[in-house]
PDB file of C-alpha atoms and ligand atoms in Angstrom:
ATOM      1  CA  MET A 506      21.228 -34.848 -14.778  1.00 89.00           C
ATOM      2  CA  LYS A 507      19.731 -35.919 -18.070  1.00 94.00           C
ATOM      3  CA  VAL A 508      16.370 -34.650 -19.325  1.00 95.00           C
ATOM      4  CA  ALA A 509      15.015 -34.705 -22.880  1.00 95.00           C
ATOM      5  CA  ARG A 510      15.697 -31.421 -24.718  1.00 94.00           C
ATOM      6  CA  GLU A 511      12.005 -30.706 -25.368  1.00 94.00           C
ATOM      7  CA  ILE A 512      11.326 -30.897 -21.642  1.00 95.00           C
ATOM      8  CA  GLN A 513      14.323 -28.674 -20.915  1.00 96.00           C
ATOM      9  CA  GLU A 514      12.813 -26.130 -23.302  1.00 96.00           C
ATOM     10  CA  ARG A 515       9.618 -26.023 -21.255  1.00 97.00           C
ATOM     11  CA  LEU A 516      11.699 -24.330 -18.567  1.00 97.00           C
ATOM     12  CA  LEU A 517      11.869 -21.217 -20.749  1.00 97.00           C
ATOM     13  CA  ALA A 518       8.072 -20.945 -20.913  1.00 97.00           C
ATOM     14  CA  LEU A 519       7.938 -21.603 -17.162  1.00 98.00           C
ATOM     15  CA  GLN A 520      10.563 -18.919 -16.621  1.00 98.00           C
ATOM     16  CA  GLN A 521       8.450 -16.474 -18.631  1.00 98.00           C
ATOM     17  CA  LEU A 522       5.385 -17.211 -16.473  1.00 98.00           C
ATOM     18  CA  ASP A 523       7.431 -16.841 -13.276  1.00 98.00           C
ATOM     19  CA  SER A 524       8.843 -13.519 -14.481  1.00 97.00           C
ATOM     20  CA  ASP A 525       5.297 -12.434 -15.378  1.00 98.00           C
ATOM     21  CA  LEU A 526       4.152 -13.305 -11.842  1.00 98.00           C
ATOM     22  CA  ILE A 527       6.962 -11.225 -10.332  1.00 97.00           C
ATOM     23  CA  GLN A 528       5.987  -8.319 -12.562  1.00 97.00           C
ATOM     24  CA  ILE A 529       2.305  -8.624 -11.608  1.00 98.00           C
ATOM     25  CA  GLU A 530       3.291  -8.606  -7.925  1.00 96.00           C
ATOM     26  CA  HIS A 531       5.486  -5.570  -8.472  1.00 97.00           C
ATOM     27  CA  LYS A 532       2.652  -3.765 -10.265  1.00 97.00           C
ATOM     28  CA  ALA A 533       0.197  -4.632  -7.479  1.00 96.00           C
ATOM     29  CA  VAL A 534       2.358  -3.125  -4.744  1.00 95.00           C
ATOM     30  CA  ASN A 535       3.270  -0.048  -6.816  1.00 97.00           C
ATOM     31  CA  LEU A 536      -0.126   0.927  -8.210  1.00 97.00           C
ATOM     32  CA  PRO A 537      -0.155   4.714  -8.832  1.00 97.00           C
ATOM     33  CA  SER A 538      -3.873   4.786  -7.990  1.00 97.00           C
ATOM     34  CA  ALA A 539      -3.175   3.191  -4.589  1.00 97.00           C
ATOM     35  CA  LYS A 540      -0.441   5.722  -3.886  1.00 97.00           C
ATOM     36  CA  GLN A 541      -2.729   8.590  -4.938  1.00 98.00           C
ATOM     37  CA  PHE A 542      -5.544   7.173  -2.818  1.00 98.00           C
ATOM     38  CA  ASP A 543      -3.256   7.083   0.240  1.00 97.00           C
ATOM     39  CA  GLU A 544      -2.119  10.662  -0.378  1.00 98.00           C
ATOM     40  CA  VAL A 545      -5.661  11.973  -0.820  1.00 98.00           C
ATOM     41  CA  THR A 546      -6.853  10.059   2.252  1.00 97.00           C
ATOM     42  CA  LYS A 547      -4.067  11.606   4.316  1.00 98.00           C
ATOM     43  CA  GLU A 548      -4.859  15.087   3.017  1.00 98.00           C
ATOM     44  CA  LEU A 549      -8.555  14.551   3.741  1.00 98.00           C
ATOM     45  CA  ALA A 550      -7.785  13.495   7.321  1.00 98.00           C
ATOM     46  CA  SER A 551      -5.707  16.601   7.914  1.00 98.00           C
ATOM     47  CA  LYS A 552      -8.397  18.874   6.394  1.00 98.00           C
ATOM     48  CA  ARG A 553     -11.018  17.197   8.588  1.00 98.00           C
ATOM     49  CA  ASP A 554      -8.844  17.907  11.643  1.00 98.00           C
ATOM     50  CA  LEU A 555      -8.620  21.555  10.591  1.00 98.00           C
ATOM     51  CA  LEU A 556     -12.396  21.658  10.101  1.00 98.00           C
ATOM     52  CA  VAL A 557     -13.024  20.214  13.582  1.00 98.00           C
ATOM     53  CA  ALA A 558     -10.612  22.800  15.040  1.00 98.00           C
ATOM     54  CA  ALA A 559     -12.320  25.640  13.130  1.00 98.00           C
ATOM     55  CA  ASN A 560     -15.773  24.529  14.313  1.00 98.00           C
ATOM     56  CA  THR A 561     -14.545  24.359  17.911  1.00 98.00           C
ATOM     57  CA  GLU A 562     -13.038  27.814  17.536  1.00 98.00           C
ATOM     58  CA  ARG A 563     -16.353  29.111  16.196  1.00 97.00           C
ATOM     59  CA  ASP A 564     -18.269  27.588  19.126  1.00 97.00           C
ATOM     60  CA  ASP A 565     -15.847  29.221  21.556  1.00 98.00           C
ATOM     61  CA  ILE A 566     -16.203  32.628  19.905  1.00 98.00           C
ATOM     62  CA  LYS A 567     -19.988  32.234  19.911  1.00 97.00           C
ATOM     63  CA  HIS A 568     -19.856  31.742  23.674  1.00 98.00           C
ATOM     64  CA  GLU A 569     -17.717  34.848  23.867  1.00 97.00           C
ATOM     65  CA  LEU A 570     -20.373  36.682  21.847  1.00 97.00           C
ATOM     66  CA  THR A 571     -23.132  35.547  24.200  1.00 98.00           C
ATOM     67  CA  ARG A 572     -21.128  36.863  27.150  1.00 98.00           C
ATOM     68  CA  ALA A 573     -20.512  40.180  25.369  1.00 97.00           C
ATOM     69  CA  GLU A 574     -24.221  40.480  24.507  1.00 97.00           C
ATOM     70  CA  ASN A 575     -25.114  39.880  28.166  1.00 98.00           C
ATOM     71  CA  ASP A 576     -22.644  42.546  29.227  1.00 97.00           C
ATOM     72  CA  VAL A 577     -24.239  45.058  26.841  1.00 97.00           C
ATOM     73  CA  GLU A 578     -27.715  44.054  27.999  1.00 98.00           C
ATOM     74  CA  GLN A 579     -26.808  44.592  31.638  1.00 97.00           C
ATOM     75  CA  VAL A 580     -25.520  48.096  30.917  1.00 97.00           C
ATOM     76  CA  VAL A 581     -28.614  48.890  28.841  1.00 97.00           C
ATOM     77  CA  THR A 582     -30.846  47.731  31.739  1.00 97.00           C
ATOM     78  CA  ARG A 583     -28.994  50.008  34.143  1.00 97.00           C
ATOM     79  CA  ILE A 584     -29.240  52.924  31.717  1.00 97.00           C
ATOM     80  CA  ASP A 585     -33.019  52.357  31.389  1.00 97.00           C
ATOM     81  CA  ARG A 586     -33.427  52.191  35.151  1.00 96.00           C
ATOM     82  CA  ASP A 587     -31.392  55.369  35.726  1.00 95.00           C
ATOM     83  CA  GLU A 588     -33.220  57.242  32.967  1.00 95.00           C
ATOM     84  CA  LYS A 589     -36.590  56.309  34.498  1.00 94.00           C
ATOM     85  CA  ARG A 590     -35.462  57.510  37.869  1.00 92.00           C
ATOM     86  CA  LEU A 591     -34.261  60.770  36.383  1.00 91.00           C
ATOM     87  CA  ALA A 592     -37.515  61.219  34.451  1.00 92.00           C
ATOM     88  CA  SER A 593     -39.538  60.671  37.604  1.00 91.00           C
ATOM     89  CA  GLY A 594     -37.678  63.593  39.179  1.00 85.00           C
ATOM     90  CA  GLN A 595     -37.929  61.878  42.576  1.00 85.00           C
ATOM     91  CA  GLY A 596     -35.011  61.977  45.000  1.00 84.00           C
ATOM     92  CA  ALA A 597     -32.651  64.529  46.426  1.00 89.00           C
ATOM     93  CA  PRO A 598     -30.835  66.800  43.919  1.00 89.00           C
ATOM     94  CA  LYS A 599     -27.557  65.284  45.089  1.00 92.00           C
ATOM     95  CA  ASP A 600     -28.792  61.770  44.190  1.00 90.00           C
ATOM     96  CA  LEU A 601     -30.087  62.932  40.824  1.00 91.00           C
ATOM     97  CA  GLU A 602     -26.726  64.448  40.077  1.00 93.00           C
ATOM     98  CA  LYS A 603     -25.079  61.184  41.000  1.00 94.00           C
ATOM     99  CA  ILE A 604     -27.399  59.308  38.601  1.00 94.00           C
ATOM    100  CA  GLN A 605     -26.586  61.729  35.806  1.00 94.00           C
ATOM    101  CA  HIS A 606     -22.901  61.167  36.371  1.00 96.00           C
ATOM    102  CA  GLU A 607     -23.439  57.416  36.355  1.00 95.00           C
ATOM    103  CA  LEU A 608     -25.375  57.671  33.094  1.00 96.00           C
ATOM    104  CA  GLY A 609     -22.342  59.337  31.515  1.00 96.00           C
ATOM    105  CA  SER A 610     -20.043  56.457  32.569  1.00 97.00           C
ATOM    106  CA  LEU A 611     -22.640  53.876  31.506  1.00 97.00           C
ATOM    107  CA  ALA A 612     -22.899  55.374  28.018  1.00 97.00           C
ATOM    108  CA  LYS A 613     -19.127  55.234  27.678  1.00 98.00           C
ATOM    109  CA  ARG A 614     -19.106  51.636  28.960  1.00 97.00           C
ATOM    110  CA  ARG A 615     -21.876  50.699  26.507  1.00 97.00           C
ATOM    111  CA  THR A 616     -19.883  52.030  23.558  1.00 97.00           C
ATOM    112  CA  GLU A 617     -16.826  50.069  24.682  1.00 97.00           C
ATOM    113  CA  LEU A 618     -18.811  46.843  25.126  1.00 97.00           C
ATOM    114  CA  GLU A 619     -20.540  47.246  21.761  1.00 97.00           C
ATOM    115  CA  GLU A 620     -17.148  47.643  20.148  1.00 98.00           C
ATOM    116  CA  VAL A 621     -16.038  44.381  21.766  1.00 97.00           C
ATOM    117  CA  GLU A 622     -19.247  42.734  20.507  1.00 97.00           C
ATOM    118  CA  LEU A 623     -18.638  43.984  16.978  1.00 98.00           C
ATOM    119  CA  GLU A 624     -15.060  42.769  17.037  1.00 98.00           C
ATOM    120  CA  ILE A 625     -16.251  39.298  18.091  1.00 98.00           C
ATOM    121  CA  MET A 626     -18.797  39.266  15.252  1.00 98.00           C
ATOM    122  CA  VAL A 627     -16.054  40.086  12.762  1.00 98.00           C
ATOM    123  CA  ARG A 628     -14.008  37.182  14.150  1.00 97.00           C
ATOM    124  CA  ILE A 629     -17.001  34.843  13.747  1.00 97.00           C
ATOM    125  CA  GLU A 630     -17.349  35.905  10.124  1.00 98.00           C
ATOM    126  CA  GLY A 631     -13.672  35.092   9.574  1.00 97.00           C
ATOM    127  CA  VAL A 632     -14.004  31.615  11.103  1.00 98.00           C
ATOM    128  CA  ASP A 633     -17.293  31.047   9.231  1.00 97.00           C
ATOM    129  CA  SER A 634     -15.639  31.651   5.899  1.00 98.00           C
ATOM    130  CA  ARG A 635     -12.723  29.429   6.908  1.00 97.00           C
ATOM    131  CA  VAL A 636     -15.200  26.667   7.816  1.00 98.00           C
ATOM    132  CA  LYS A 637     -16.941  27.072   4.456  1.00 98.00           C
ATOM    133  CA  VAL A 638     -13.651  26.784   2.539  1.00 98.00           C
ATOM    134  CA  LEU A 639     -12.610  23.711   4.565  1.00 98.00           C
ATOM    135  CA  GLU A 640     -16.008  22.066   4.050  1.00 98.00           C
ATOM    136  CA  GLY A 641     -15.651  22.583   0.296  1.00 98.00           C
ATOM    137  CA  GLN A 642     -12.138  21.153   0.339  1.00 98.00           C
ATOM    138  CA  CYS A 643     -13.271  18.128   2.369  1.00 98.00           C
ATOM    139  CA  ARG A 644     -16.137  17.449  -0.045  1.00 98.00           C
ATOM    140  CA  ALA A 645     -13.807  17.644  -3.069  1.00 98.00           C
ATOM    141  CA  LEU A 646     -11.249  15.366  -1.376  1.00 98.00           C
ATOM    142  CA  GLU A 647     -13.948  12.863  -0.378  1.00 98.00           C
ATOM    143  CA  GLU A 648     -15.108  12.687  -3.977  1.00 98.00           C
ATOM    144  CA  GLN A 649     -11.538  12.254  -5.194  1.00 98.00           C
ATOM    145  CA  SER A 650     -10.858   9.626  -2.552  1.00 97.00           C
ATOM    146  CA  ASN A 651     -13.974   7.639  -3.539  1.00 98.00           C
ATOM    147  CA  GLU A 652     -13.029   7.730  -7.215  1.00 98.00           C
ATOM    148  CA  LEU A 653      -9.449   6.665  -6.499  1.00 98.00           C
ATOM    149  CA  LYS A 654     -10.627   3.840  -4.257  1.00 98.00           C
ATOM    150  CA  LEU A 655     -12.848   2.497  -7.053  1.00 98.00           C
ATOM    151  CA  LYS A 656      -9.996   2.827  -9.549  1.00 98.00           C
ATOM    152  CA  ARG A 657      -7.502   1.133  -7.230  1.00 97.00           C
ATOM    153  CA  ASP A 658      -9.882  -1.717  -6.378  1.00 97.00           C
ATOM    154  CA  ALA A 659     -10.684  -2.310 -10.065  1.00 98.00           C
ATOM    155  CA  GLU A 660      -6.995  -2.383 -10.938  1.00 98.00           C
ATOM    156  CA  ILE A 661      -6.203  -4.744  -8.064  1.00 97.00           C
ATOM    157  CA  SER A 662      -8.981  -7.129  -9.030  1.00 97.00           C
ATOM    158  CA  GLU A 663      -7.818  -7.086 -12.662  1.00 98.00           C
ATOM    159  CA  LEU A 664      -4.256  -7.894 -11.575  1.00 98.00           C
ATOM    160  CA  GLU A 665      -5.574 -10.638  -9.302  1.00 98.00           C
ATOM    161  CA  SER A 666      -7.429 -12.247 -12.168  1.00 98.00           C
ATOM    162  CA  ILE A 667      -4.325 -12.052 -14.408  1.00 98.00           C
ATOM    163  CA  LYS A 668      -2.296 -13.510 -11.565  1.00 98.00           C
ATOM    164  CA  LYS A 669      -4.779 -16.346 -11.104  1.00 98.00           C
ATOM    165  CA  ASN A 670      -4.688 -17.242 -14.814  1.00 98.00           C
ATOM    166  CA  THR A 671      -0.894 -17.030 -14.909  1.00 98.00           C
ATOM    167  CA  SER A 672      -0.573 -19.199 -11.800  1.00 98.00           C
ATOM    168  CA  GLU A 673      -2.899 -21.793 -13.304  1.00 98.00           C
ATOM    169  CA  SER A 674      -0.879 -21.914 -16.527  1.00 98.00           C
ATOM    170  CA  ARG A 675       2.270 -22.197 -14.464  1.00 98.00           C
ATOM    171  CA  SER A 676       0.952 -25.138 -12.433  1.00 98.00           C
ATOM    172  CA  LYS A 677      -0.107 -26.926 -15.596  1.00 98.00           C
ATOM    173  CA  LEU A 678       3.269 -26.401 -17.207  1.00 98.00           C
ATOM    174  CA  ALA A 679       5.198 -27.339 -14.057  1.00 97.00           C
ATOM    175  CA  SER A 680       3.291 -30.627 -13.889  1.00 97.00           C
ATOM    176  CA  ILE A 681       4.782 -31.716 -17.204  1.00 97.00           C
ATOM    177  CA  ILE A 682       8.389 -30.932 -16.315  1.00 97.00           C
ATOM    178  CA  ASP A 683      10.740 -33.521 -14.852  1.00 95.00           C
ATOM    179  CA  SER A 684      10.523 -33.077 -11.066  1.00 96.00           C
ATOM    180  CA  GLU A 685      14.270 -33.206 -10.438  1.00 96.00           C
ATOM    181  CA  LEU A 686      14.880 -30.566 -13.094  1.00 97.00           C
ATOM    182  CA  LEU A 687      12.037 -28.477 -11.702  1.00 97.00           C
ATOM    183  CA  ALA A 688      13.524 -28.660  -8.191  1.00 97.00           C
ATOM    184  CA  LEU A 689      16.910 -27.528  -9.532  1.00 97.00           C
ATOM    185  CA  TYR A 690      15.276 -24.656 -11.421  1.00 98.00           C
ATOM    186  CA  GLU A 691      13.403 -23.546  -8.271  1.00 97.00           C
ATOM    187  CA  LYS A 692      16.553 -23.697  -6.158  1.00 97.00           C
ATOM    188  CA  ILE A 693      18.516 -21.551  -8.633  1.00 97.00           C
ATOM    189  CA  ARG A 694      15.614 -19.138  -9.129  1.00 97.00           C
ATOM    190  CA  VAL A 695      15.406 -18.327  -5.400  1.00 96.00           C
ATOM    191  CA  ASN A 696      19.055 -17.282  -5.312  1.00 93.00           C
ATOM    192  CA  SER A 697      19.326 -15.672  -8.742  1.00 96.00           C
ATOM    193  CA  ASP A 698      16.844 -12.773  -8.903  1.00 94.00           C
ATOM    194  CA  GLY A 699      13.979 -15.030  -9.901  1.00 96.00           C
ATOM    195  CA  VAL A 700      15.708 -16.375 -13.010  1.00 97.00           C
ATOM    196  CA  GLY A 701      16.504 -20.086 -12.936  1.00 98.00           C
ATOM    197  CA  ALA A 702      16.795 -20.892 -16.626  1.00 98.00           C
ATOM    198  CA  ALA A 703      18.061 -18.874 -19.571  1.00 97.00           C
ATOM    199  CA  LYS A 704      18.619 -19.267 -23.270  1.00 97.00           C
ATOM    200  CA  LEU A 705      22.088 -19.765 -24.664  1.00 96.00           C
ATOM    201  CA  GLU A 706      22.110 -17.428 -27.644  1.00 95.00           C
ATOM    202  CA  ALA A 707      25.197 -17.711 -29.819  1.00 92.00           C
ATOM    203  CA  ASN A 708      27.861 -17.690 -27.076  1.00 94.00           C
ATOM    204  CA  GLN A 709      25.928 -15.582 -24.594  1.00 96.00           C
ATOM    205  CA  CYS A 710      23.991 -16.676 -21.499  1.00 96.00           C
ATOM    206  CA  LEU A 711      20.814 -14.569 -21.476  1.00 97.00           C
ATOM    207  CA  GLY A 712      20.633 -15.012 -17.706  1.00 96.00           C
ATOM    208  CA  CYS A 713      23.801 -13.080 -16.800  1.00 96.00           C
ATOM    209  CA  HIS A 714      24.553 -11.736 -20.307  1.00 97.00           C
ATOM    210  CA  LEU A 715      28.155 -12.875 -20.111  1.00 96.00           C
ATOM    211  CA  THR A 716      29.742 -14.652 -23.052  1.00 95.00           C
ATOM    212  CA  MET A 717      31.587 -17.932 -22.823  1.00 93.00           C
ATOM    213  CA  ASN A 718      34.983 -18.471 -24.394  1.00 93.00           C
ATOM    214  CA  SER A 719      35.205 -20.564 -27.546  1.00 94.00           C
ATOM    215  CA  ALA A 720      36.659 -23.617 -25.788  1.00 94.00           C
ATOM    216  CA  GLU A 721      33.736 -23.629 -23.327  1.00 92.00           C
ATOM    217  CA  LEU A 722      31.282 -23.094 -26.168  1.00 93.00           C
ATOM    218  CA  VAL A 723      32.719 -26.051 -28.085  1.00 93.00           C
ATOM    219  CA  ARG A 724      32.474 -28.189 -24.940  1.00 93.00           C
ATOM    220  CA  VAL A 725      28.860 -27.186 -24.269  1.00 93.00           C
ATOM    221  CA  LYS A 726      27.811 -27.750 -27.891  1.00 90.00           C
ATOM    222  CA  SER A 727      29.373 -31.186 -27.909  1.00 93.00           C
ATOM    223  CA  LEU A 728      27.394 -32.348 -24.879  1.00 94.00           C
ATOM    224  CA  PRO A 729      24.509 -34.724 -25.543  1.00 95.00           C
ATOM    225  CA  ASP A 730      21.101 -33.135 -26.183  1.00 93.00           C
ATOM    226  CA  ASP A 731      19.610 -34.374 -22.917  1.00 95.00           C
ATOM    227  CA  GLU A 732      22.489 -33.158 -20.754  1.00 96.00           C
ATOM    228  CA  ILE A 733      21.553 -30.341 -18.352  1.00 96.00           C
ATOM    229  CA  VAL A 734      24.011 -27.488 -18.899  1.00 96.00           C
ATOM    230  CA  ARG A 735      24.703 -24.756 -16.358  1.00 95.00           C
ATOM    231  CA  CYS A 736      26.232 -21.339 -17.031  1.00 95.00           C
ATOM    232  CA  GLU A 737      29.794 -21.264 -15.667  1.00 93.00           C
ATOM    233  CA  GLU A 738      29.280 -17.672 -14.517  1.00 94.00           C
ATOM    234  CA  CYS A 739      25.792 -17.508 -13.001  1.00 96.00           C
ATOM    235  CA  ARG A 740      25.082 -21.249 -12.566  1.00 96.00           C
ATOM    236  CA  ARG A 741      21.686 -20.874 -14.199  1.00 97.00           C
ATOM    237  CA  ILE A 742      20.334 -23.724 -16.356  1.00 97.00           C
ATOM    238  CA  LEU A 743      21.267 -22.986 -19.953  1.00 97.00           C
ATOM    239  CA  ILE A 744      18.823 -23.998 -22.629  1.00 96.00           C
ATOM    240  CA  ARG A 745      20.448 -24.724 -25.967  1.00 94.00           C
ATOM    241  CA  LEU A 746      18.036 -24.136 -28.791  1.00 87.00           C
ATOM    242  CA  ASP A 747      20.182 -25.287 -31.723  1.00 76.00           C
TER     243      ASP A 747
HETATM  244 ZN1  LIG B 851      24.911 -16.951 -17.006  1.00 83.19          ZN
END
């Protein structure tokens, strides 16, 4: 293939733009802010789950408290009733004795039930403070997540605008390169880590960084200017600049 040297040289600028595009793509998929956003979002979801569980636990304990309060109330009602009966002095002495005995057991039962009630209240306090801590953590994570989302979106849109400009420059440049040469460059680029054309600097191919022997170098240098030269090692298009 024969293409004027100045057009061959355009491949180097095209190569630079293509490498830039690869780098932009790499940056876009590896944004630290996106990674941080994902991590914070995950942490927030797990804290929210814990908060839901803590609230459910609190509701359950509150039901337990209501039951315990009812139990105490029932005993208190019976105590009141028995005390009134005793105070009235009505009934056979045997019955009154029975009531007195019952009052003793009821007082004991009341103390036990009030202890249960107190224990439940202590448990509610524990869950309450856990809920408060989790709510604070969720708020802080939400704030962090919002900030990171803004940061990530701004960075993505900046990269997109750079990518758009680079792509436009690339299209313009590609349109003034010989189509056969361009097709060859594209074919090599796909199979050679995105690099289709490289400079020949002294005796080194800057595509694979291998050096050519002096006989090969003499042969390459003696070829006409418009001859397309390929690296013997990596098969990339070699651009001679001297
Ligand atoms: Zn090479």
